[in-house]
Amino acid sequence: MKVTDIPRQTAGDTGPAAHSPIRLDDSFGALGASISNPDPLYRKSAQFIAGLIDPSRRLRRKLKRIIRPVLTRLRERGTVVPRTALRSAMEQIPLLRAERTYNTFHPDYDASLVRNFPGSIFNHNLPCENTSFRALARLGRRSNVPNGAWNTVLRAALAEASSVPHAGQVFERRAFVERYVSELASKYRAHYVPGWINLDDAIFLYWLVRQAKPRTIVQTGVCNGLSAAFMMLALVKNGPEGRLRVIDLPPVFNPSDPAWTVAGTVYGVIIPEGKTSGWLVPDAYRDRLEVWNGDAKDLLPKMVDEVDSIDFFFHDSDHTYDHMMFEFREVKRKLTKGGLLVSDDVSWNASVWDFADEFQVPSYNFKGTIGVAFF
């Protein structure tokens, strides 16, 4: 594995892409310890919290002023369970969290604002020779692939991924991280988010890579690397040639840094002490993984310049509309015919659909979380 290091951040960093923790009321600090098996609402909340990593200090101060009083009032009432408190706090965050980027928990959130229609295929009537799109289209009817159509496909993909040599390391390390953050939550009365996509999304990425058979995948935003690990398993299944290049600012936990152990704080993403970006990728395949540590805004143009071509791009870094469009435009310079542009958290803004429309290609919404544009 090749690793290129730009100076790393800590929990207290305040640079443009710092993974800044959010200080909440102490009653929320015990939330992670009180829920050992988070339900879908809680996972969605955790993903949203991870997305509150924002370069604007003014926005972070505003969020603290909003969330802390809300949780304090809820605690004083004494009748609200932690998950309800979390939902209530999320609903108090402003609807518009950045230019054309929305808080999905806000009461006024409207999916039509970002065209977040799960299962929808936009521009389905446009001619498209993309092999991945053709495989997708076979699962549905014209402009829609319903969630139920994926049940058999995802089960088969998971079984196949699990059969790849050394895949067991991915699941073992995933379980380790879950135990690790739970223990930290109990010890420090704070909440720590692993910073990864849900399992269905990871399996969907595996399926996409198996269809597209890319030689070069570029990813921004990796953290522990569940998505990277599943894409790597698919590359291995495809054959010996594919490589994965990633850009990440590794938020590695440091118990000696007081900024990492403040009670009542939500830490949006975390990598266990002694680990680094993408460490869930099995050791046997690290020679096919290249990690650049730094800000995607600085490093992505350089990475795009360095590679001959890009067949598959996965965005999972700063989910603001403007930054996502920046990344898409950079990658498009080297995106091959038949390539895929993929993004997590498409419920926040319409950048994927807008970019696909601009180039008149089809795009697909997987379960309201992952978006794909087929070039």
mmCIF file of C-alpha atoms in Angstrom:
data_model
loop_
_atom_site.group_PDB
_atom_site.id
_atom_site.type_symbol
_atom_site.label_atom_id
_atom_site.label_comp_id
_atom_site.label_asym_id
_atom_site.label_seq_id
_atom_site.Cartn_x
_atom_site.Cartn_y
_atom_site.Cartn_z
ATOM 1 C CA MET A 1 0.000 0.000 0.000
ATOM 2 C CA LYS A 2 1.249 3.434 -0.889
ATOM 3 C CA VAL A 3 0.448 6.188 1.614
ATOM 4 C CA THR A 4 0.984 9.876 0.942
ATOM 5 C CA ASP A 5 0.722 11.939 4.117
ATOM 6 C CA ILE A 6 -0.376 15.538 4.379
ATOM 7 C CA PRO A 7 -0.248 16.832 8.003
ATOM 8 C CA ARG A 8 -2.958 15.025 9.924
ATOM 9 C CA GLN A 9 -5.731 16.591 11.898
ATOM 10 C CA THR A 10 -6.708 16.011 15.493
ATOM 11 C CA ALA A 11 -10.028 16.391 17.205
ATOM 12 C CA GLY A 12 -9.193 19.992 17.943
ATOM 13 C CA ASP A 13 -8.114 21.019 14.459
ATOM 14 C CA THR A 14 -10.004 23.906 12.897
ATOM 15 C CA GLY A 15 -8.721 23.769 9.341
ATOM 16 C CA PRO A 16 -11.012 23.887 6.307
ATOM 17 C CA ALA A 17 -11.867 20.193 6.384
ATOM 18 C CA ALA A 18 -11.435 19.426 10.057
ATOM 19 C CA HIS A 19 -13.689 16.752 11.511
ATOM 20 C CA SER A 20 -14.887 19.082 14.225
ATOM 21 C CA PRO A 21 -16.732 17.589 17.191
ATOM 22 C CA ILE A 22 -20.102 19.011 18.169
ATOM 23 C CA ARG A 23 -20.618 19.798 21.850
ATOM 24 C CA LEU A 24 -24.012 18.687 23.114
ATOM 25 C CA ASP A 25 -25.727 18.499 26.462
ATOM 26 C CA ASP A 26 -24.249 15.892 28.835
ATOM 27 C CA SER A 27 -27.471 13.889 28.769
ATOM 28 C CA PHE A 28 -26.678 13.103 25.155
ATOM 29 C CA GLY A 29 -23.176 12.004 26.002
ATOM 30 C CA ALA A 30 -24.425 8.733 27.433
ATOM 31 C CA LEU A 31 -26.475 8.042 24.329
ATOM 32 C CA GLY A 32 -23.903 5.802 22.692
ATOM 33 C CA ALA A 33 -23.570 3.702 25.816
ATOM 34 C CA SER A 34 -27.322 3.330 26.188
ATOM 35 C CA ILE A 35 -27.897 1.953 22.690
ATOM 36 C CA SER A 36 -25.805 -1.097 21.855
ATOM 37 C CA ASN A 37 -27.759 -1.968 18.701
ATOM 38 C CA PRO A 38 -28.764 1.289 16.973
ATOM 39 C CA ASP A 39 -31.978 1.163 14.974
ATOM 40 C CA PRO A 40 -32.279 2.675 11.453
ATOM 41 C CA LEU A 41 -33.332 6.061 12.852
ATOM 42 C CA TYR A 42 -30.304 6.152 15.090
ATOM 43 C CA ARG A 43 -27.946 5.136 12.290
ATOM 44 C CA LYS A 44 -29.431 7.848 10.091
ATOM 45 C CA SER A 45 -28.943 10.353 12.915
ATOM 46 C CA ALA A 46 -25.335 9.287 13.324
ATOM 47 C CA GLN A 47 -24.724 9.711 9.597
ATOM 48 C CA PHE A 48 -26.248 13.167 9.707
ATOM 49 C CA ILE A 49 -24.123 14.128 12.712
ATOM 50 C CA ALA A 50 -21.039 12.968 10.830
ATOM 51 C CA GLY A 51 -22.076 15.315 8.047
ATOM 52 C CA LEU A 52 -22.100 18.313 10.346
ATOM 53 C CA ILE A 53 -18.375 18.557 9.712
ATOM 54 C CA ASP A 54 -18.310 22.030 8.253
ATOM 55 C CA PRO A 55 -15.520 24.554 7.680
ATOM 56 C CA SER A 56 -17.651 27.374 9.093
ATOM 57 C CA ARG A 57 -16.951 28.060 12.772
ATOM 58 C CA ARG A 58 -19.964 30.357 12.828
ATOM 59 C CA LEU A 59 -22.231 27.495 11.751
ATOM 60 C CA ARG A 60 -20.779 25.202 14.414
ATOM 61 C CA ARG A 61 -21.398 27.819 17.118
ATOM 62 C CA LYS A 62 -24.957 28.223 15.865
ATOM 63 C CA LEU A 63 -25.543 24.470 16.007
ATOM 64 C CA LYS A 64 -24.265 24.302 19.578
ATOM 65 C CA ARG A 65 -26.568 27.143 20.618
ATOM 66 C CA ILE A 66 -29.515 25.306 19.077
ATOM 67 C CA ILE A 67 -28.889 21.693 20.102
ATOM 68 C CA ARG A 68 -27.722 22.075 23.695
ATOM 69 C CA PRO A 69 -30.778 24.025 24.983
ATOM 70 C CA VAL A 70 -33.137 21.618 23.242
ATOM 71 C CA LEU A 71 -31.566 18.571 24.859
ATOM 72 C CA THR A 72 -31.463 20.343 28.219
ATOM 73 C CA ARG A 73 -35.215 21.009 28.065
ATOM 74 C CA LEU A 74 -35.898 17.437 27.032
ATOM 75 C CA ARG A 75 -33.820 16.096 29.896
ATOM 76 C CA GLU A 76 -35.574 18.345 32.409
ATOM 77 C CA ARG A 77 -38.947 16.978 31.330
ATOM 78 C CA GLY A 78 -37.654 13.538 32.261
ATOM 79 C CA THR A 79 -40.029 11.703 29.927
ATOM 80 C CA VAL A 80 -38.085 11.577 26.668
ATOM 81 C CA VAL A 81 -36.121 8.472 25.678
ATOM 82 C CA PRO A 82 -32.667 9.070 24.138
ATOM 83 C CA ARG A 83 -33.711 8.342 20.549
ATOM 84 C CA THR A 84 -36.603 10.761 20.775
ATOM 85 C CA ALA A 85 -34.260 13.364 22.235
ATOM 86 C CA LEU A 86 -31.884 12.856 19.329
ATOM 87 C CA ARG A 87 -34.646 13.233 16.755
ATOM 88 C CA SER A 88 -35.918 16.376 18.479
ATOM 89 C CA ALA A 89 -32.440 17.882 18.538
ATOM 90 C CA MET A 90 -31.887 17.122 14.854
ATOM 91 C CA GLU A 91 -35.206 18.747 13.990
ATOM 92 C CA GLN A 92 -34.023 21.997 15.592
ATOM 93 C CA ILE A 93 -31.012 22.311 13.295
ATOM 94 C CA PRO A 94 -31.672 24.808 10.454
ATOM 95 C CA LEU A 95 -33.239 23.418 7.301
ATOM 96 C CA LEU A 96 -30.530 24.852 5.069
ATOM 97 C CA ARG A 97 -27.119 23.774 6.356
ATOM 98 C CA ALA A 98 -25.181 25.051 3.304
ATOM 99 C CA GLU A 99 -25.897 26.300 -0.207
ATOM 100 C CA ARG A 100 -28.583 23.968 -1.638
ATOM 101 C CA THR A 101 -27.799 21.412 1.102
ATOM 102 C CA TYR A 102 -30.586 20.398 3.477
ATOM 103 C CA ASN A 103 -31.148 18.967 6.965
ATOM 104 C CA THR A 104 -33.172 15.825 6.327
ATOM 105 C CA PHE A 105 -34.530 15.817 9.911
ATOM 106 C CA HIS A 106 -36.042 19.304 9.749
ATOM 107 C CA PRO A 107 -39.875 19.338 9.827
ATOM 108 C CA ASP A 108 -39.899 21.396 6.621
ATOM 109 C CA TYR A 109 -37.564 19.069 4.734
ATOM 110 C CA ASP A 110 -39.100 18.144 1.411
ATOM 111 C CA ALA A 111 -37.537 15.333 -0.605
ATOM 112 C CA SER A 112 -38.589 17.080 -3.796
ATOM 113 C CA LEU A 113 -36.157 19.906 -2.962
ATOM 114 C CA VAL A 114 -33.296 17.525 -3.719
ATOM 115 C CA ARG A 115 -35.190 15.074 -5.938
ATOM 116 C CA ASN A 116 -34.607 12.332 -3.398
ATOM 117 C CA PHE A 117 -36.951 9.682 -4.731
ATOM 118 C CA PRO A 118 -35.667 6.210 -3.765
ATOM 119 C CA GLY A 119 -35.715 3.729 -6.606
ATOM 120 C CA SER A 120 -36.034 6.372 -9.312
ATOM 121 C CA ILE A 121 -34.077 6.254 -12.560
ATOM 122 C CA PHE A 122 -33.748 9.757 -13.959
ATOM 123 C CA ASN A 123 -33.291 10.179 -17.714
ATOM 124 C CA HIS A 124 -34.188 6.530 -18.174
ATOM 125 C CA ASN A 125 -35.292 7.192 -21.758
ATOM 126 C CA LEU A 126 -31.901 8.498 -22.878
ATOM 127 C CA PRO A 127 -29.689 6.160 -24.913
ATOM 128 C CA CYS A 128 -27.052 4.570 -22.680
ATOM 129 C CA GLU A 129 -24.577 1.788 -23.470
ATOM 130 C CA ASN A 130 -23.185 1.683 -19.926
ATOM 131 C CA THR A 131 -23.025 -1.995 -18.875
ATOM 132 C CA SER A 132 -23.831 -1.193 -15.243
ATOM 133 C CA PHE A 133 -26.896 0.751 -16.299
ATOM 134 C CA ARG A 134 -28.104 -2.120 -18.440
ATOM 135 C CA ALA A 135 -27.759 -4.513 -15.505
ATOM 136 C CA LEU A 136 -29.673 -2.066 -13.317
ATOM 137 C CA ALA A 137 -32.435 -1.549 -15.871
ATOM 138 C CA ARG A 138 -33.102 -5.296 -15.972
ATOM 139 C CA LEU A 139 -34.109 -5.153 -12.298
ATOM 140 C CA GLY A 140 -36.921 -2.646 -12.750
ATOM 141 C CA ARG A 141 -39.427 -1.108 -15.085
ATOM 142 C CA ARG A 142 -38.396 1.916 -17.080
ATOM 143 C CA SER A 143 -38.056 4.709 -14.510
ATOM 144 C CA ASN A 144 -38.010 2.733 -11.270
ATOM 145 C CA VAL A 145 -36.244 -0.126 -9.515
ATOM 146 C CA PRO A 146 -38.190 -0.853 -6.301
ATOM 147 C CA ASN A 147 -36.372 -1.710 -3.079
ATOM 148 C CA GLY A 148 -37.790 -5.215 -3.136
ATOM 149 C CA ALA A 149 -36.028 -5.945 -6.407
ATOM 150 C CA TRP A 150 -32.705 -5.759 -4.581
ATOM 151 C CA ASN A 151 -33.375 -8.396 -1.922
ATOM 152 C CA THR A 152 -32.176 -11.392 -3.905
ATOM 153 C CA VAL A 153 -29.417 -9.398 -5.642
ATOM 154 C CA LEU A 154 -27.927 -8.105 -2.393
ATOM 155 C CA ARG A 155 -28.099 -11.498 -0.686
ATOM 156 C CA ALA A 156 -26.234 -13.067 -3.585
ATOM 157 C CA ALA A 157 -23.683 -10.229 -3.670
ATOM 158 C CA LEU A 158 -23.029 -10.513 0.075
ATOM 159 C CA ALA A 159 -22.565 -14.267 -0.209
ATOM 160 C CA GLU A 160 -20.122 -13.772 -3.063
ATOM 161 C CA ALA A 161 -18.219 -11.000 -1.265
ATOM 162 C CA SER A 162 -17.965 -13.151 1.849
ATOM 163 C CA SER A 163 -16.385 -15.925 -0.209
ATOM 164 C CA VAL A 164 -13.503 -13.761 -1.411
ATOM 165 C CA PRO A 165 -10.285 -14.831 0.361
ATOM 166 C CA HIS A 166 -9.575 -12.723 3.469
ATOM 167 C CA ALA A 167 -13.077 -11.165 3.448
ATOM 168 C CA GLY A 168 -13.426 -12.335 7.045
ATOM 169 C CA GLN A 169 -11.002 -9.582 8.088
ATOM 170 C CA VAL A 170 -13.497 -6.941 6.949
ATOM 171 C CA PHE A 171 -16.262 -8.271 9.182
ATOM 172 C CA GLU A 172 -13.939 -8.870 12.121
ATOM 173 C CA ARG A 173 -12.583 -5.332 11.928
ATOM 174 C CA ARG A 174 -16.062 -3.876 11.531
ATOM 175 C CA ALA A 175 -17.123 -5.646 14.731
ATOM 176 C CA PHE A 176 -13.972 -4.385 16.460
ATOM 177 C CA VAL A 177 -14.815 -0.769 15.604
ATOM 178 C CA GLU A 178 -18.376 -1.181 16.880
ATOM 179 C CA ARG A 179 -17.079 -2.502 20.218
ATOM 180 C CA TYR A 180 -14.406 0.185 20.325
ATOM 181 C CA VAL A 181 -16.784 3.139 19.958
ATOM 182 C CA SER A 182 -19.221 1.590 22.435
ATOM 183 C CA GLU A 183 -16.456 1.283 25.033
ATOM 184 C CA LEU A 184 -15.320 4.854 24.405
ATOM 185 C CA ALA A 185 -18.888 6.104 24.811
ATOM 186 C CA SER A 186 -19.198 4.360 28.172
ATOM 187 C CA LYS A 187 -15.807 5.568 29.382
ATOM 188 C CA TYR A 188 -16.002 9.217 28.329
ATOM 189 C CA ARG A 189 -19.786 9.825 28.267
ATOM 190 C CA ALA A 190 -19.484 11.076 24.693
ATOM 191 C CA HIS A 191 -20.735 9.713 21.377
ATOM 192 C CA TYR A 192 -18.386 8.414 18.664
ATOM 193 C CA VAL A 193 -19.466 7.667 15.076
ATOM 194 C CA PRO A 194 -17.506 5.018 13.092
ATOM 195 C CA GLY A 195 -17.979 7.054 9.912
ATOM 196 C CA TRP A 196 -19.103 4.383 7.487
ATOM 197 C CA ILE A 197 -21.993 3.589 5.194
ATOM 198 C CA ASN A 198 -24.630 1.004 6.105
ATOM 199 C CA LEU A 199 -24.168 -2.611 5.038
ATOM 200 C CA ASP A 200 -26.762 -2.532 2.227
ATOM 201 C CA ASP A 201 -24.968 0.428 0.667
ATOM 202 C CA ALA A 202 -21.605 -1.344 0.964
ATOM 203 C CA ILE A 203 -23.021 -4.423 -0.766
ATOM 204 C CA PHE A 204 -24.540 -2.210 -3.479
ATOM 205 C CA LEU A 205 -21.091 -0.720 -4.100
ATOM 206 C CA TYR A 206 -19.707 -4.237 -4.356
ATOM 207 C CA TRP A 207 -22.388 -5.070 -6.943
ATOM 208 C CA LEU A 208 -21.622 -1.918 -8.937
ATOM 209 C CA VAL A 209 -17.900 -2.663 -9.059
ATOM 210 C CA ARG A 210 -18.633 -6.215 -10.197
ATOM 211 C CA GLN A 211 -20.779 -4.852 -13.040
ATOM 212 C CA ALA A 212 -18.453 -2.025 -14.102
ATOM 213 C CA LYS A 213 -15.165 -3.948 -13.749
ATOM 214 C CA PRO A 214 -13.128 -0.754 -13.319
ATOM 215 C CA ARG A 215 -9.357 -0.645 -13.550
ATOM 216 C CA THR A 216 -9.139 2.557 -11.468
ATOM 217 C CA ILE A 217 -11.458 3.567 -8.623
ATOM 218 C CA VAL A 218 -11.023 6.940 -6.934
ATOM 219 C CA GLN A 219 -12.720 7.632 -3.595
ATOM 220 C CA THR A 220 -12.886 10.740 -1.411
ATOM 221 C CA GLY A 221 -13.760 10.274 2.252
ATOM 222 C CA VAL A 222 -12.777 6.865 3.624
ATOM 223 C CA CYS A 223 -12.427 6.865 7.423
ATOM 224 C CA ASN A 224 -12.245 3.227 8.620
ATOM 225 C CA GLY A 225 -13.009 2.054 5.107
ATOM 226 C CA LEU A 226 -16.067 -0.209 5.050
ATOM 227 C CA SER A 227 -17.001 1.065 1.589
ATOM 228 C CA ALA A 228 -13.384 0.822 0.420
ATOM 229 C CA ALA A 229 -13.150 -2.738 1.740
ATOM 230 C CA PHE A 230 -16.230 -3.916 -0.130
ATOM 231 C CA MET A 231 -15.101 -2.237 -3.335
ATOM 232 C CA MET A 232 -11.699 -3.889 -2.923
ATOM 233 C CA LEU A 233 -13.313 -7.306 -2.493
ATOM 234 C CA ALA A 234 -15.164 -6.692 -5.766
ATOM 235 C CA LEU A 235 -11.939 -5.660 -7.498
ATOM 236 C CA VAL A 236 -10.291 -8.855 -6.313
ATOM 237 C CA LYS A 237 -13.217 -10.903 -7.579
ATOM 238 C CA ASN A 238 -12.931 -9.128 -10.935
ATOM 239 C CA GLY A 239 -9.282 -10.082 -11.382
ATOM 240 C CA PRO A 240 -5.713 -8.928 -10.656
ATOM 241 C CA GLU A 241 -5.680 -5.511 -12.301
ATOM 242 C CA GLY A 242 -8.025 -3.076 -10.541
ATOM 243 C CA ARG A 243 -6.683 -0.500 -8.083
ATOM 244 C CA LEU A 244 -8.306 1.753 -5.496
ATOM 245 C CA ARG A 245 -6.974 5.264 -4.838
ATOM 246 C CA VAL A 246 -8.442 7.148 -1.887
ATOM 247 C CA ILE A 247 -8.212 10.578 -0.268
ATOM 248 C CA ASP A 248 -8.994 11.029 3.407
ATOM 249 C CA LEU A 249 -8.351 13.166 6.482
ATOM 250 C CA PRO A 250 -7.950 10.423 9.104
ATOM 251 C CA PRO A 251 -9.652 11.350 12.397
ATOM 252 C CA VAL A 252 -7.600 8.978 14.579
ATOM 253 C CA PHE A 253 -8.616 8.832 18.247
ATOM 254 C CA ASN A 254 -5.924 10.076 20.608
ATOM 255 C CA PRO A 255 -6.643 9.479 24.318
ATOM 256 C CA SER A 256 -3.852 11.897 25.240
ATOM 257 C CA ASP A 257 -5.653 14.741 23.465
ATOM 258 C CA PRO A 258 -8.328 16.189 25.797
ATOM 259 C CA ALA A 259 -10.297 17.378 22.769
ATOM 260 C CA TRP A 260 -11.191 13.729 22.049
ATOM 261 C CA THR A 261 -12.696 12.965 25.467
ATOM 262 C CA VAL A 262 -15.073 15.817 26.281
ATOM 263 C CA ALA A 263 -18.236 14.484 27.911
ATOM 264 C CA GLY A 264 -21.456 15.233 26.048
ATOM 265 C CA THR A 265 -19.691 15.698 22.717
ATOM 266 C CA VAL A 266 -20.562 14.051 19.415
ATOM 267 C CA TYR A 267 -17.460 13.119 17.423
ATOM 268 C CA GLY A 268 -18.664 12.918 13.840
ATOM 269 C CA VAL A 269 -16.167 10.289 12.674
ATOM 270 C CA ILE A 270 -13.462 8.298 14.423
ATOM 271 C CA ILE A 271 -10.703 5.832 13.595
ATOM 272 C CA PRO A 272 -9.393 3.688 16.489
ATOM 273 C CA GLU A 273 -6.037 4.575 18.002
ATOM 274 C CA GLY A 274 -3.186 2.983 16.057
ATOM 275 C CA LYS A 275 -5.239 2.573 12.853
ATOM 276 C CA THR A 276 -5.549 4.799 9.798
ATOM 277 C CA SER A 277 -7.670 5.509 6.731
ATOM 278 C CA GLY A 278 -9.044 2.423 5.016
ATOM 279 C CA TRP A 279 -7.656 -0.068 7.527
ATOM 280 C CA LEU A 280 -10.712 -2.330 7.067
ATOM 281 C CA VAL A 281 -9.304 -3.292 3.651
ATOM 282 C CA PRO A 282 -7.796 -6.791 4.100
ATOM 283 C CA ASP A 283 -4.025 -6.840 4.519
ATOM 284 C CA ALA A 284 -3.584 -9.183 1.556
ATOM 285 C CA TYR A 285 -4.855 -6.503 -0.828
ATOM 286 C CA ARG A 286 -3.112 -3.430 0.552
ATOM 287 C CA ASP A 287 -0.766 -3.400 -2.429
ATOM 288 C CA ARG A 288 -3.798 -2.471 -4.559
ATOM 289 C CA LEU A 289 -4.738 0.441 -2.297
ATOM 290 C CA GLU A 290 -3.195 3.907 -2.455
ATOM 291 C CA VAL A 291 -4.029 6.374 0.322
ATOM 292 C CA TRP A 292 -3.488 10.125 0.155
ATOM 293 C CA ASN A 293 -4.037 11.780 3.524
ATOM 294 C CA GLY A 294 -5.263 15.352 3.236
ATOM 295 C CA ASP A 295 -8.099 17.600 2.100
ATOM 296 C CA ALA A 296 -9.890 16.444 -1.047
ATOM 297 C CA LYS A 297 -10.220 20.050 -2.156
ATOM 298 C CA ASP A 298 -6.441 20.229 -2.417
ATOM 299 C CA LEU A 299 -5.575 16.661 -3.349
ATOM 300 C CA LEU A 300 -8.293 15.529 -5.757
ATOM 301 C CA PRO A 301 -7.140 17.763 -8.647
ATOM 302 C CA LYS A 302 -3.602 16.411 -8.162
ATOM 303 C CA MET A 303 -4.765 12.808 -8.082
ATOM 304 C CA VAL A 304 -6.867 13.308 -11.205
ATOM 305 C CA ASP A 305 -3.848 14.820 -12.942
ATOM 306 C CA GLU A 306 -1.717 11.823 -11.971
ATOM 307 C CA VAL A 307 -3.967 8.997 -13.188
ATOM 308 C CA ASP A 308 -4.435 8.115 -16.835
ATOM 309 C CA SER A 309 -8.156 7.568 -16.445
ATOM 310 C CA ILE A 310 -10.913 6.990 -13.871
ATOM 311 C CA ASP A 311 -13.527 4.284 -14.349
ATOM 312 C CA PHE A 312 -15.372 4.584 -11.042
ATOM 313 C CA PHE A 313 -15.591 7.526 -8.624
ATOM 314 C CA PHE A 314 -17.137 7.344 -5.152
ATOM 315 C CA HIS A 315 -17.754 10.558 -3.218
ATOM 316 C CA ASP A 316 -18.128 10.362 0.566
ATOM 317 C CA SER A 317 -16.387 13.470 1.873
ATOM 318 C CA ASP A 318 -17.904 16.959 2.273
ATOM 319 C CA HIS A 319 -21.576 16.537 1.311
ATOM 320 C CA THR A 320 -22.320 20.176 0.527
ATOM 321 C CA TYR A 321 -23.681 20.850 -2.943
ATOM 322 C CA ASP A 322 -20.842 23.116 -4.068
ATOM 323 C CA HIS A 323 -18.089 20.751 -2.921
ATOM 324 C CA MET A 324 -19.725 17.732 -4.520
ATOM 325 C CA MET A 325 -20.070 19.562 -7.821
ATOM 326 C CA PHE A 326 -16.404 20.567 -7.529
ATOM 327 C CA GLU A 327 -15.384 16.921 -7.100
ATOM 328 C CA PHE A 328 -17.616 15.739 -9.939
ATOM 329 C CA ARG A 329 -16.164 18.286 -12.340
ATOM 330 C CA GLU A 330 -12.609 17.366 -11.401
ATOM 331 C CA VAL A 331 -13.227 13.650 -11.880
ATOM 332 C CA LYS A 332 -15.109 14.165 -15.139
ATOM 333 C CA ARG A 333 -11.844 15.318 -16.733
ATOM 334 C CA LYS A 334 -10.591 11.711 -16.666
ATOM 335 C CA LEU A 335 -13.819 9.698 -16.395
ATOM 336 C CA THR A 336 -13.919 7.009 -19.083
ATOM 337 C CA LYS A 337 -16.816 6.199 -21.359
ATOM 338 C CA GLY A 338 -18.875 3.648 -19.431
ATOM 339 C CA GLY A 339 -17.599 5.085 -16.142
ATOM 340 C CA LEU A 340 -19.641 5.606 -12.981
ATOM 341 C CA LEU A 341 -19.954 8.630 -10.733
ATOM 342 C CA VAL A 342 -21.290 7.497 -7.340
ATOM 343 C CA SER A 343 -22.134 9.418 -4.167
ATOM 344 C CA ASP A 344 -23.294 8.711 -0.644
ATOM 345 C CA ASP A 345 -25.960 10.737 1.234
ATOM 346 C CA VAL A 346 -27.912 11.927 -1.800
ATOM 347 C CA SER A 347 -30.788 12.970 0.463
ATOM 348 C CA TRP A 348 -28.909 16.169 1.332
ATOM 349 C CA ASN A 349 -28.716 17.792 -2.087
ATOM 350 C CA ALA A 350 -29.404 17.245 -5.779
ATOM 351 C CA SER A 351 -25.828 17.487 -7.058
ATOM 352 C CA VAL A 352 -25.716 13.963 -8.517
ATOM 353 C CA TRP A 353 -28.959 14.410 -10.445
ATOM 354 C CA ASP A 354 -28.024 17.918 -11.591
ATOM 355 C CA PHE A 355 -24.632 16.744 -12.830
ATOM 356 C CA ALA A 356 -26.168 13.795 -14.680
ATOM 357 C CA ASP A 357 -28.725 16.127 -16.263
ATOM 358 C CA GLU A 358 -25.980 18.488 -17.382
ATOM 359 C CA PHE A 359 -24.321 15.678 -19.335
ATOM 360 C CA GLN A 360 -27.585 14.048 -20.373
ATOM 361 C CA VAL A 361 -26.920 10.644 -18.806
ATOM 362 C CA PRO A 362 -29.161 8.406 -16.668
ATOM 363 C CA SER A 363 -28.843 8.370 -12.884
ATOM 364 C CA TYR A 364 -30.266 6.143 -10.157
ATOM 365 C CA ASN A 365 -31.273 6.600 -6.507
ATOM 366 C CA PHE A 366 -30.476 3.514 -4.407
ATOM 367 C CA LYS A 367 -32.748 3.499 -1.341
ATOM 368 C CA GLY A 368 -32.453 7.245 -0.809
ATOM 369 C CA THR A 369 -28.796 6.993 0.207
ATOM 370 C CA ILE A 370 -26.536 6.233 -2.790
ATOM 371 C CA GLY A 371 -26.735 8.007 -6.140
ATOM 372 C CA VAL A 372 -25.166 6.802 -9.385
ATOM 373 C CA ALA A 373 -24.678 8.624 -12.677
ATOM 374 C CA PHE A 374 -23.982 6.369 -15.687
ATOM 375 C CA PHE A 375 -21.608 7.843 -18.276
#
